[in-house]
Every structure is written in C-alpha cells, then in structure tokens.
C-alpha cells in the first residue's frame, strides 16, 4: 500500500501550496522516471515553475473544500457550486452541471494547476481517482504505468486533517 501526505511549501513563497507526497516523494519525481516528456523538466524551468499543487493560496478555502470532495470522490452539488462560486448563479443549469462534471465531479482530478490562475486548462497535471477494494487508486495514464494505491482510511484522514487545519487558519 502506498502512503500519502500533504506538505506545505516554504512560508512566504508566492507559490505557496501543499505538495502531495507519495511514499516520501513528489509525484513530479515519479513523472521524471516514468514519462519521457518529464525527464528533462529541469531543462525547462518555466514549465516546472508554472505549476503548483491544487491545494494552494490561489484558491479560497471554499474552492479547496470542493477540490477535496473531488479527491474523496464525493459529488459537488449545483447548490454548493453556486454558493462557493457566486458567478455561476447566473449560468444556465446545464452550464453549471457541465462545469461541475469537468472540474469537480470527474474521475480526473487536478493535482497540479497553473500557479497564476489555478485553471485546469493552463499547465497542470490530473490523476484519475477511483475506489477499488477499500483503496483509493491514482492512475496517471490509461496504461497504468504510474499508479498508486492508498488505504481508504489513511487517504481520507490526510484530506480530513488538511481540511480541519484550513478551517482553523481562517
């Protein structure tokens, strides 16, 4: 079984975020070993610096709460969306539902996003999150070249503890 932790980046860093640590390593370290595209990431610091973890200072507590629900495979409702992102209240229902399916209620969950805007369509990395045999499974490609299996209780505890800490700091 793999282990998951969240570690805060350096205080005061304008790209302050929580890094996912799997078995004591960042997912980016695994990417460098498995995927050809990522092997030369150090040679392209623009790409490396353009991404931060999705649990970050760019997003509000409310948005991070919705993101955590995605990691836990809990559906985000239209009402939650409209409350958290008031600008969506004026959208047609079909547009809100499509937005939720694309950004929150999808098996693919962003782990890294654009450091400037937090948008999933800018530079970012997604993982497919599924639940199998009392485990949360992260798969990064259809061939499962890179996959992690987390004990359900340990995984949920990581996100619940993180949410509690966020609530305390607000």
Short mmCIF file of N, CA and C in Angstrom, two decimals:
data_model
loop_
_atom_site.label_atom_id
_atom_site.label_comp_id
_atom_site.label_asym_id
_atom_site.label_seq_id
_atom_site.Cartn_x
_atom_site.Cartn_y
_atom_site.Cartn_z
N UNK A 1 0.85 -1.18 0.00
CA UNK A 1 0.00 0.00 0.00
C UNK A 1 0.89 1.24 0.00
N UNK A 2 0.53 2.20 -0.81
CA UNK A 2 1.26 3.46 -0.85
C UNK A 2 0.77 4.38 0.26
N UNK A 3 1.60 5.35 0.64
CA UNK A 3 1.20 6.32 1.67
C UNK A 3 1.16 7.71 1.04
N UNK A 4 0.26 8.52 1.54
CA UNK A 4 0.07 9.88 1.05
C UNK A 4 0.20 10.85 2.20
N UNK A 5 0.89 11.95 1.93
CA UNK A 5 0.98 13.07 2.88
C UNK A 5 0.82 14.37 2.11
N UNK A 6 0.48 15.42 2.82
CA UNK A 6 0.48 16.78 2.27
C UNK A 6 1.50 17.58 3.05
N UNK A 7 2.40 18.24 2.33
CA UNK A 7 3.45 19.02 2.97
C UNK A 7 3.38 20.44 2.42
N UNK A 8 3.36 21.41 3.33
CA UNK A 8 3.30 22.81 2.92
C UNK A 8 4.65 23.26 2.39
N UNK A 9 4.62 24.02 1.29
CA UNK A 9 5.86 24.59 0.75
C UNK A 9 6.32 25.71 1.67
N UNK A 10 7.43 26.29 1.38
CA UNK A 10 8.02 27.31 2.24
C UNK A 10 7.09 28.49 2.46
N UNK A 11 6.98 28.91 3.72
CA UNK A 11 6.19 30.09 4.07
C UNK A 11 6.71 31.30 3.31
N UNK A 12 5.81 32.13 2.86
CA UNK A 12 6.20 33.36 2.18
C UNK A 12 6.51 33.18 0.70
N UNK A 13 6.62 31.96 0.24
CA UNK A 13 6.84 31.70 -1.19
C UNK A 13 5.56 32.12 -1.91
N UNK A 14 5.65 32.97 -2.93
CA UNK A 14 4.43 33.40 -3.62
C UNK A 14 3.69 32.23 -4.26
N UNK A 15 4.37 31.12 -4.44
CA UNK A 15 3.74 29.92 -5.00
C UNK A 15 3.39 28.94 -3.86
N UNK A 16 3.07 29.47 -2.71
CA UNK A 16 2.79 28.63 -1.54
C UNK A 16 1.68 27.63 -1.84
N UNK A 17 1.95 26.37 -1.59
CA UNK A 17 0.95 25.33 -1.80
C UNK A 17 1.29 24.11 -0.97
N UNK A 18 0.38 23.16 -0.97
CA UNK A 18 0.61 21.88 -0.31
C UNK A 18 0.99 20.86 -1.37
N UNK A 19 2.15 20.26 -1.18
CA UNK A 19 2.65 19.27 -2.12
C UNK A 19 2.16 17.89 -1.70
N UNK A 20 1.71 17.12 -2.67
CA UNK A 20 1.36 15.74 -2.41
C UNK A 20 2.67 14.95 -2.32
N UNK A 21 2.82 14.16 -1.28
CA UNK A 21 4.00 13.32 -1.12
C UNK A 21 3.51 11.87 -1.07
N UNK A 22 3.98 11.09 -2.02
CA UNK A 22 3.60 9.68 -2.10
C UNK A 22 4.85 8.85 -1.81
N UNK A 23 4.79 8.07 -0.75
CA UNK A 23 5.94 7.25 -0.35
C UNK A 23 7.20 8.11 -0.25
N UNK A 24 7.07 9.27 0.39
CA UNK A 24 8.18 10.19 0.64
C UNK A 24 8.75 10.87 -0.60
N UNK A 25 8.00 10.89 -1.70
CA UNK A 25 8.47 11.56 -2.92
C UNK A 25 7.33 12.32 -3.57
N UNK A 26 7.68 13.40 -4.25
CA UNK A 26 6.71 14.18 -5.01
C UNK A 26 6.30 13.40 -6.26
N UNK A 27 5.04 13.52 -6.68
CA UNK A 27 4.65 12.88 -7.95
C UNK A 27 5.53 13.31 -9.12
N UNK A 28 6.03 14.55 -9.10
CA UNK A 28 6.89 15.01 -10.20
C UNK A 28 8.17 14.16 -10.29
N UNK A 29 8.66 13.68 -9.16
CA UNK A 29 9.84 12.81 -9.19
C UNK A 29 9.51 11.49 -9.90
N UNK A 30 8.32 10.98 -9.65
CA UNK A 30 7.90 9.75 -10.35
C UNK A 30 7.73 10.01 -11.84
N UNK A 31 7.14 11.17 -12.18
CA UNK A 31 6.92 11.50 -13.59
C UNK A 31 8.24 11.51 -14.35
N UNK A 32 9.27 12.07 -13.71
CA UNK A 32 10.58 12.14 -14.36
C UNK A 32 11.13 10.76 -14.69
N UNK A 33 10.78 9.78 -13.88
CA UNK A 33 11.27 8.41 -14.11
C UNK A 33 10.44 7.65 -15.13
N UNK A 34 9.15 7.92 -15.18
CA UNK A 34 8.24 7.10 -15.99
C UNK A 34 7.94 7.69 -17.36
N UNK A 35 7.78 8.99 -17.43
CA UNK A 35 7.33 9.61 -18.67
C UNK A 35 8.46 10.38 -19.35
N UNK A 36 8.69 10.08 -20.60
CA UNK A 36 9.77 10.70 -21.38
C UNK A 36 9.68 12.23 -21.35
N UNK A 37 8.46 12.76 -21.49
CA UNK A 37 8.26 14.21 -21.52
C UNK A 37 8.80 14.89 -20.27
N UNK A 38 8.71 14.23 -19.12
CA UNK A 38 9.09 14.84 -17.86
C UNK A 38 10.56 14.64 -17.51
N UNK A 39 11.27 13.81 -18.25
CA UNK A 39 12.68 13.54 -17.92
C UNK A 39 13.53 14.80 -17.93
N UNK A 40 13.21 15.74 -18.81
CA UNK A 40 14.01 16.96 -18.93
C UNK A 40 13.33 18.17 -18.30
N UNK A 41 12.51 17.94 -17.29
CA UNK A 41 11.78 19.05 -16.67
C UNK A 41 12.75 20.10 -16.10
N UNK A 42 13.90 19.65 -15.60
CA UNK A 42 14.87 20.61 -15.06
C UNK A 42 15.42 21.52 -16.15
N UNK A 43 15.43 21.03 -17.38
CA UNK A 43 15.90 21.84 -18.50
C UNK A 43 14.84 22.85 -18.93
N UNK A 44 13.62 22.71 -18.43
CA UNK A 44 12.54 23.62 -18.77
C UNK A 44 11.93 24.19 -17.48
N UNK A 45 12.67 25.08 -16.80
CA UNK A 45 12.19 25.60 -15.52
C UNK A 45 10.89 26.38 -15.63
N UNK A 46 10.58 26.91 -16.82
CA UNK A 46 9.32 27.64 -16.99
C UNK A 46 8.15 26.71 -16.70
N UNK A 47 8.19 25.49 -17.25
CA UNK A 47 7.11 24.54 -17.01
C UNK A 47 7.08 24.12 -15.55
N UNK A 48 8.24 23.84 -14.97
CA UNK A 48 8.31 23.41 -13.58
C UNK A 48 7.78 24.50 -12.65
N UNK A 49 8.08 25.76 -12.91
CA UNK A 49 7.67 26.87 -12.05
C UNK A 49 6.24 27.33 -12.32
N UNK A 50 5.66 26.88 -13.42
CA UNK A 50 4.33 27.36 -13.77
C UNK A 50 3.22 26.57 -13.09
N UNK A 51 3.59 25.50 -12.38
CA UNK A 51 2.58 24.66 -11.74
C UNK A 51 2.76 24.64 -10.23
N UNK A 52 1.63 24.59 -9.53
CA UNK A 52 1.62 24.41 -8.08
C UNK A 52 0.56 23.37 -7.75
N UNK A 53 0.62 22.83 -6.54
CA UNK A 53 -0.41 21.90 -6.10
C UNK A 53 -1.76 22.60 -6.03
N UNK A 54 -2.82 21.87 -6.30
CA UNK A 54 -4.16 22.48 -6.34
C UNK A 54 -4.64 22.96 -4.98
N UNK A 55 -4.09 22.44 -3.91
CA UNK A 55 -4.44 22.93 -2.58
C UNK A 55 -3.43 24.03 -2.26
N UNK A 56 -3.84 25.28 -2.54
CA UNK A 56 -2.86 26.36 -2.55
C UNK A 56 -3.47 27.69 -2.15
N UNK A 57 -2.61 28.70 -2.10
CA UNK A 57 -3.03 30.04 -1.70
C UNK A 57 -3.78 30.78 -2.81
N UNK A 58 -3.79 30.25 -4.03
CA UNK A 58 -4.55 30.87 -5.13
C UNK A 58 -6.04 30.64 -4.93
N UNK A 59 -6.39 29.49 -4.38
CA UNK A 59 -7.79 29.11 -4.21
C UNK A 59 -8.28 29.42 -2.80
N UNK A 60 -9.54 29.81 -2.70
CA UNK A 60 -10.16 30.07 -1.40
C UNK A 60 -10.39 28.76 -0.65
N UNK A 61 -10.66 28.89 0.64
CA UNK A 61 -10.98 27.72 1.47
C UNK A 61 -12.16 26.96 0.87
N UNK A 62 -13.16 27.70 0.40
CA UNK A 62 -14.36 27.07 -0.16
C UNK A 62 -14.03 26.26 -1.42
N UNK A 63 -13.19 26.82 -2.29
CA UNK A 63 -12.82 26.09 -3.51
C UNK A 63 -11.98 24.86 -3.14
N UNK A 64 -11.07 25.01 -2.18
CA UNK A 64 -10.26 23.87 -1.76
C UNK A 64 -11.14 22.77 -1.17
N UNK A 65 -12.21 23.16 -0.48
CA UNK A 65 -13.14 22.16 0.07
C UNK A 65 -13.79 21.36 -1.06
N UNK A 66 -14.18 22.04 -2.14
CA UNK A 66 -14.75 21.34 -3.29
C UNK A 66 -13.71 20.43 -3.93
N UNK A 67 -12.46 20.89 -4.00
CA UNK A 67 -11.40 20.07 -4.57
C UNK A 67 -11.17 18.81 -3.73
N UNK A 68 -11.21 18.96 -2.43
CA UNK A 68 -11.04 17.80 -1.54
C UNK A 68 -12.18 16.81 -1.76
N UNK A 69 -13.39 17.31 -1.93
CA UNK A 69 -14.51 16.41 -2.23
C UNK A 69 -14.22 15.60 -3.50
N UNK A 70 -13.60 16.24 -4.49
CA UNK A 70 -13.24 15.53 -5.72
C UNK A 70 -12.25 14.41 -5.43
N UNK A 71 -11.24 14.69 -4.61
CA UNK A 71 -10.26 13.66 -4.26
C UNK A 71 -10.90 12.50 -3.51
N UNK A 72 -11.95 12.79 -2.76
CA UNK A 72 -12.65 11.75 -1.99
C UNK A 72 -13.76 11.09 -2.81
N UNK A 73 -13.95 11.54 -4.05
CA UNK A 73 -14.98 11.02 -4.97
C UNK A 73 -16.38 11.31 -4.45
N UNK A 74 -16.54 12.44 -3.78
CA UNK A 74 -17.85 12.90 -3.31
C UNK A 74 -18.35 13.94 -4.30
N UNK A 75 -19.60 13.82 -4.72
CA UNK A 75 -20.15 14.72 -5.73
C UNK A 75 -20.37 16.12 -5.16
N UNK A 76 -20.03 17.11 -5.97
CA UNK A 76 -20.30 18.51 -5.65
C UNK A 76 -21.64 18.86 -6.28
N UNK A 77 -22.53 19.44 -5.50
CA UNK A 77 -23.87 19.75 -5.99
C UNK A 77 -23.90 21.13 -6.66
N UNK A 78 -24.96 21.37 -7.41
CA UNK A 78 -25.17 22.67 -8.04
C UNK A 78 -25.26 23.74 -6.95
N UNK A 79 -25.97 23.46 -5.87
CA UNK A 79 -26.11 24.44 -4.78
C UNK A 79 -24.75 24.78 -4.17
N UNK A 80 -23.90 23.79 -3.95
CA UNK A 80 -22.56 24.04 -3.40
C UNK A 80 -21.75 24.90 -4.37
N UNK A 81 -21.88 24.60 -5.63
CA UNK A 81 -21.16 25.36 -6.65
C UNK A 81 -21.61 26.82 -6.64
N UNK A 82 -22.90 27.05 -6.64
CA UNK A 82 -23.42 28.41 -6.68
C UNK A 82 -23.06 29.19 -5.41
N UNK A 83 -23.01 28.49 -4.28
CA UNK A 83 -22.64 29.14 -3.02
C UNK A 83 -21.15 29.50 -3.01
N UNK A 84 -20.31 28.58 -3.47
CA UNK A 84 -18.87 28.76 -3.45
C UNK A 84 -18.38 29.69 -4.55
N UNK A 85 -18.99 29.57 -5.70
CA UNK A 85 -18.60 30.37 -6.86
C UNK A 85 -19.82 31.17 -7.31
N UNK A 86 -20.12 32.28 -6.63
CA UNK A 86 -21.36 33.03 -6.89
C UNK A 86 -21.57 33.42 -8.35
N UNK A 87 -20.49 33.60 -9.11
CA UNK A 87 -20.66 33.99 -10.52
C UNK A 87 -21.40 32.91 -11.32
N UNK A 88 -21.40 31.66 -10.82
CA UNK A 88 -22.10 30.60 -11.55
C UNK A 88 -23.62 30.67 -11.36
N UNK A 89 -24.09 31.46 -10.40
CA UNK A 89 -25.53 31.55 -10.14
C UNK A 89 -26.30 32.08 -11.34
N UNK A 90 -25.65 32.87 -12.16
CA UNK A 90 -26.33 33.42 -13.33
C UNK A 90 -26.24 32.50 -14.55
N UNK A 91 -25.53 31.41 -14.42
CA UNK A 91 -25.36 30.48 -15.54
C UNK A 91 -26.60 29.60 -15.70
N UNK A 92 -26.91 29.16 -16.91
CA UNK A 92 -27.96 28.17 -17.10
C UNK A 92 -27.57 26.86 -16.38
N UNK A 93 -28.54 26.15 -15.88
CA UNK A 93 -28.30 24.92 -15.12
C UNK A 93 -27.41 23.94 -15.90
N UNK A 94 -27.65 23.78 -17.18
CA UNK A 94 -26.86 22.85 -17.99
C UNK A 94 -25.38 23.24 -17.99
N UNK A 95 -25.10 24.54 -17.99
CA UNK A 95 -23.72 25.00 -17.98
C UNK A 95 -23.05 24.72 -16.63
N UNK A 96 -23.80 24.91 -15.55
CA UNK A 96 -23.26 24.62 -14.22
C UNK A 96 -22.97 23.12 -14.11
N UNK A 97 -23.90 22.30 -14.55
CA UNK A 97 -23.69 20.85 -14.48
C UNK A 97 -22.49 20.42 -15.31
N UNK A 98 -22.31 21.01 -16.49
CA UNK A 98 -21.16 20.69 -17.34
C UNK A 98 -19.85 21.13 -16.67
N UNK A 99 -19.89 22.31 -16.06
CA UNK A 99 -18.72 22.81 -15.34
C UNK A 99 -18.36 21.87 -14.19
N UNK A 100 -19.36 21.46 -13.42
CA UNK A 100 -19.11 20.54 -12.30
C UNK A 100 -18.53 19.22 -12.79
N UNK A 101 -19.10 18.70 -13.88
CA UNK A 101 -18.61 17.43 -14.42
C UNK A 101 -17.17 17.55 -14.89
N UNK A 102 -16.83 18.69 -15.44
CA UNK A 102 -15.47 18.90 -15.95
C UNK A 102 -14.47 19.16 -14.83
N UNK A 103 -14.86 19.97 -13.84
CA UNK A 103 -13.90 20.42 -12.84
C UNK A 103 -13.95 19.71 -11.49
N UNK A 104 -15.08 19.17 -11.10
CA UNK A 104 -15.18 18.59 -9.76
C UNK A 104 -15.73 17.17 -9.72
N UNK A 105 -16.71 16.86 -10.53
CA UNK A 105 -17.37 15.54 -10.46
C UNK A 105 -16.86 14.61 -11.55
N UNK A 106 -15.60 14.60 -11.72
CA UNK A 106 -14.96 13.84 -12.78
C UNK A 106 -13.96 12.91 -12.12
N UNK A 107 -13.74 11.74 -12.70
CA UNK A 107 -12.71 10.84 -12.15
C UNK A 107 -11.34 11.48 -12.24
N UNK A 108 -11.14 12.38 -13.20
CA UNK A 108 -9.86 13.06 -13.32
C UNK A 108 -9.84 14.27 -12.40
N UNK A 109 -8.86 14.29 -11.50
CA UNK A 109 -8.74 15.35 -10.51
C UNK A 109 -7.37 15.99 -10.69
N UNK A 110 -7.34 17.31 -10.73
CA UNK A 110 -6.07 18.02 -10.85
C UNK A 110 -5.27 17.86 -9.56
N UNK A 111 -3.96 17.57 -9.71
CA UNK A 111 -3.08 17.62 -8.54
C UNK A 111 -2.13 18.81 -8.64
N UNK A 112 -1.85 19.24 -9.88
CA UNK A 112 -1.07 20.45 -10.12
C UNK A 112 -1.85 21.33 -11.08
N UNK A 113 -1.80 22.65 -10.85
CA UNK A 113 -2.51 23.59 -11.71
C UNK A 113 -1.63 24.80 -11.97
N UNK A 114 -2.12 25.70 -12.79
CA UNK A 114 -1.40 26.92 -13.12
C UNK A 114 -1.16 27.74 -11.86
N UNK A 115 0.07 28.19 -11.67
CA UNK A 115 0.39 28.96 -10.46
C UNK A 115 -0.20 30.36 -10.48
N UNK A 116 -0.60 30.85 -11.64
CA UNK A 116 -1.15 32.20 -11.73
C UNK A 116 -2.66 32.23 -11.51
N UNK A 117 -3.38 31.29 -12.15
CA UNK A 117 -4.84 31.39 -12.11
C UNK A 117 -5.52 30.16 -11.51
N UNK A 118 -4.80 29.06 -11.37
CA UNK A 118 -5.40 27.86 -10.81
C UNK A 118 -6.28 27.11 -11.79
N UNK A 119 -6.29 27.51 -13.04
CA UNK A 119 -7.16 26.90 -14.05
C UNK A 119 -6.60 25.55 -14.49
N UNK A 120 -7.50 24.59 -14.65
CA UNK A 120 -7.09 23.25 -15.06
C UNK A 120 -6.70 23.19 -16.53
N UNK A 121 -7.04 24.20 -17.30
CA UNK A 121 -6.73 24.20 -18.73
C UNK A 121 -5.40 24.87 -19.03
N UNK A 122 -4.79 25.50 -18.04
CA UNK A 122 -3.42 26.00 -18.17
C UNK A 122 -2.50 24.82 -17.84
N UNK A 123 -1.19 25.05 -17.74
CA UNK A 123 -0.33 23.91 -17.40
C UNK A 123 -0.81 23.23 -16.12
N UNK A 124 -0.94 21.94 -16.16
CA UNK A 124 -1.38 21.20 -14.99
C UNK A 124 -1.27 19.70 -15.21
N UNK A 125 -1.49 18.97 -14.15
CA UNK A 125 -1.44 17.51 -14.20
C UNK A 125 -2.66 16.98 -13.44
N UNK A 126 -3.35 16.05 -14.07
CA UNK A 126 -4.51 15.42 -13.45
C UNK A 126 -4.21 13.95 -13.17
N UNK A 127 -4.95 13.41 -12.24
CA UNK A 127 -4.86 12.00 -11.91
C UNK A 127 -6.29 11.44 -11.92
N UNK A 128 -6.45 10.22 -12.38
CA UNK A 128 -7.76 9.56 -12.31
C UNK A 128 -7.86 8.91 -10.93
N UNK A 129 -8.89 9.30 -10.18
CA UNK A 129 -9.09 8.77 -8.82
C UNK A 129 -10.28 7.83 -8.85
N UNK A 130 -10.05 6.60 -8.46
CA UNK A 130 -11.11 5.61 -8.37
C UNK A 130 -11.04 4.93 -7.00
N UNK A 131 -12.11 4.26 -6.65
CA UNK A 131 -12.14 3.49 -5.41
C UNK A 131 -12.30 2.03 -5.79
N UNK A 132 -11.34 1.21 -5.34
CA UNK A 132 -11.36 -0.22 -5.62
C UNK A 132 -10.92 -0.98 -4.37
N UNK A 133 -11.67 -1.97 -3.97
CA UNK A 133 -11.26 -2.86 -2.86
C UNK A 133 -10.78 -2.09 -1.63
N UNK A 134 -11.58 -1.16 -1.15
CA UNK A 134 -11.26 -0.37 0.04
C UNK A 134 -9.99 0.47 -0.12
N UNK A 135 -9.64 0.77 -1.35
CA UNK A 135 -8.47 1.60 -1.66
C UNK A 135 -8.87 2.73 -2.59
N UNK A 136 -8.20 3.86 -2.40
CA UNK A 136 -8.26 4.92 -3.41
C UNK A 136 -7.10 4.66 -4.35
N UNK A 137 -7.36 4.72 -5.64
CA UNK A 137 -6.33 4.44 -6.63
C UNK A 137 -6.12 5.69 -7.50
N UNK A 138 -4.87 6.10 -7.62
CA UNK A 138 -4.48 7.18 -8.51
C UNK A 138 -3.83 6.56 -9.73
N UNK A 139 -4.34 6.86 -10.91
CA UNK A 139 -3.76 6.39 -12.16
C UNK A 139 -3.47 7.61 -13.03
N UNK A 140 -2.28 7.65 -13.59
CA UNK A 140 -1.86 8.81 -14.36
C UNK A 140 -1.97 8.62 -15.86
N UNK A 141 -2.22 7.41 -16.30
CA UNK A 141 -2.39 7.16 -17.73
C UNK A 141 -3.22 5.90 -17.90
N UNK A 142 -3.67 5.68 -19.11
CA UNK A 142 -4.54 4.53 -19.37
C UNK A 142 -3.80 3.20 -19.31
N UNK A 143 -2.48 3.24 -19.47
CA UNK A 143 -1.68 2.02 -19.40
C UNK A 143 -1.28 1.66 -17.98
N UNK A 144 -1.64 2.53 -17.03
CA UNK A 144 -1.29 2.33 -15.62
C UNK A 144 0.21 2.17 -15.40
N UNK A 145 1.01 2.91 -16.19
CA UNK A 145 2.45 2.88 -15.98
C UNK A 145 2.82 3.50 -14.64
N UNK A 146 2.00 4.45 -14.21
CA UNK A 146 2.21 5.08 -12.92
C UNK A 146 0.88 5.05 -12.18
N UNK A 147 0.85 4.30 -11.10
CA UNK A 147 -0.38 4.12 -10.34
C UNK A 147 -0.03 3.97 -8.86
N UNK A 148 -0.86 4.55 -8.01
CA UNK A 148 -0.68 4.45 -6.57
C UNK A 148 -1.97 3.94 -5.95
N UNK A 149 -1.83 3.10 -4.93
CA UNK A 149 -2.98 2.55 -4.19
C UNK A 149 -2.84 2.97 -2.72
N UNK A 150 -3.88 3.65 -2.23
CA UNK A 150 -3.85 4.16 -0.86
C UNK A 150 -4.93 3.48 -0.02
N UNK A 151 -4.58 3.13 1.20
CA UNK A 151 -5.56 2.62 2.14
C UNK A 151 -6.65 3.68 2.32
N UNK A 152 -7.90 3.27 2.24
CA UNK A 152 -9.02 4.20 2.26
C UNK A 152 -9.01 5.07 3.52
N UNK A 153 -8.79 4.47 4.68
CA UNK A 153 -8.82 5.24 5.93
C UNK A 153 -7.67 6.24 6.00
N UNK A 154 -6.47 5.82 5.64
CA UNK A 154 -5.31 6.71 5.69
C UNK A 154 -5.50 7.87 4.72
N UNK A 155 -5.98 7.58 3.54
CA UNK A 155 -6.20 8.58 2.49
C UNK A 155 -7.23 9.63 2.95
N UNK A 156 -8.37 9.15 3.45
CA UNK A 156 -9.41 10.08 3.90
C UNK A 156 -8.91 10.93 5.07
N UNK A 157 -8.10 10.33 5.95
CA UNK A 157 -7.56 11.06 7.09
C UNK A 157 -6.66 12.21 6.64
N UNK A 158 -5.86 11.99 5.62
CA UNK A 158 -4.98 13.05 5.09
C UNK A 158 -5.81 14.26 4.68
N UNK A 159 -6.88 14.03 3.93
CA UNK A 159 -7.70 15.15 3.45
C UNK A 159 -8.55 15.75 4.56
N UNK A 160 -9.09 14.93 5.45
CA UNK A 160 -9.88 15.46 6.55
C UNK A 160 -9.02 16.31 7.48
N UNK A 161 -7.81 15.86 7.78
CA UNK A 161 -6.89 16.63 8.62
C UNK A 161 -6.54 17.95 7.94
N UNK A 162 -6.28 17.89 6.66
CA UNK A 162 -5.96 19.11 5.91
C UNK A 162 -7.12 20.11 5.96
N UNK A 163 -8.32 19.62 5.79
CA UNK A 163 -9.50 20.49 5.83
C UNK A 163 -9.67 21.10 7.21
N UNK A 164 -9.44 20.33 8.26
CA UNK A 164 -9.53 20.85 9.63
C UNK A 164 -8.50 21.96 9.85
N UNK A 165 -7.28 21.74 9.36
CA UNK A 165 -6.22 22.75 9.51
C UNK A 165 -6.57 24.03 8.74
N UNK A 166 -7.13 23.88 7.53
CA UNK A 166 -7.54 25.05 6.76
C UNK A 166 -8.61 25.84 7.51
N UNK A 167 -9.57 25.13 8.07
CA UNK A 167 -10.66 25.80 8.80
C UNK A 167 -10.13 26.54 10.02
N UNK A 168 -9.12 25.98 10.70
CA UNK A 168 -8.54 26.64 11.88
C UNK A 168 -7.84 27.93 11.50
N UNK A 169 -7.19 27.92 10.33
CA UNK A 169 -6.39 29.09 9.92
C UNK A 169 -7.26 30.24 9.40
N UNK A 170 -8.54 30.00 9.19
CA UNK A 170 -9.41 31.07 8.66
C UNK A 170 -10.15 31.79 9.76
#
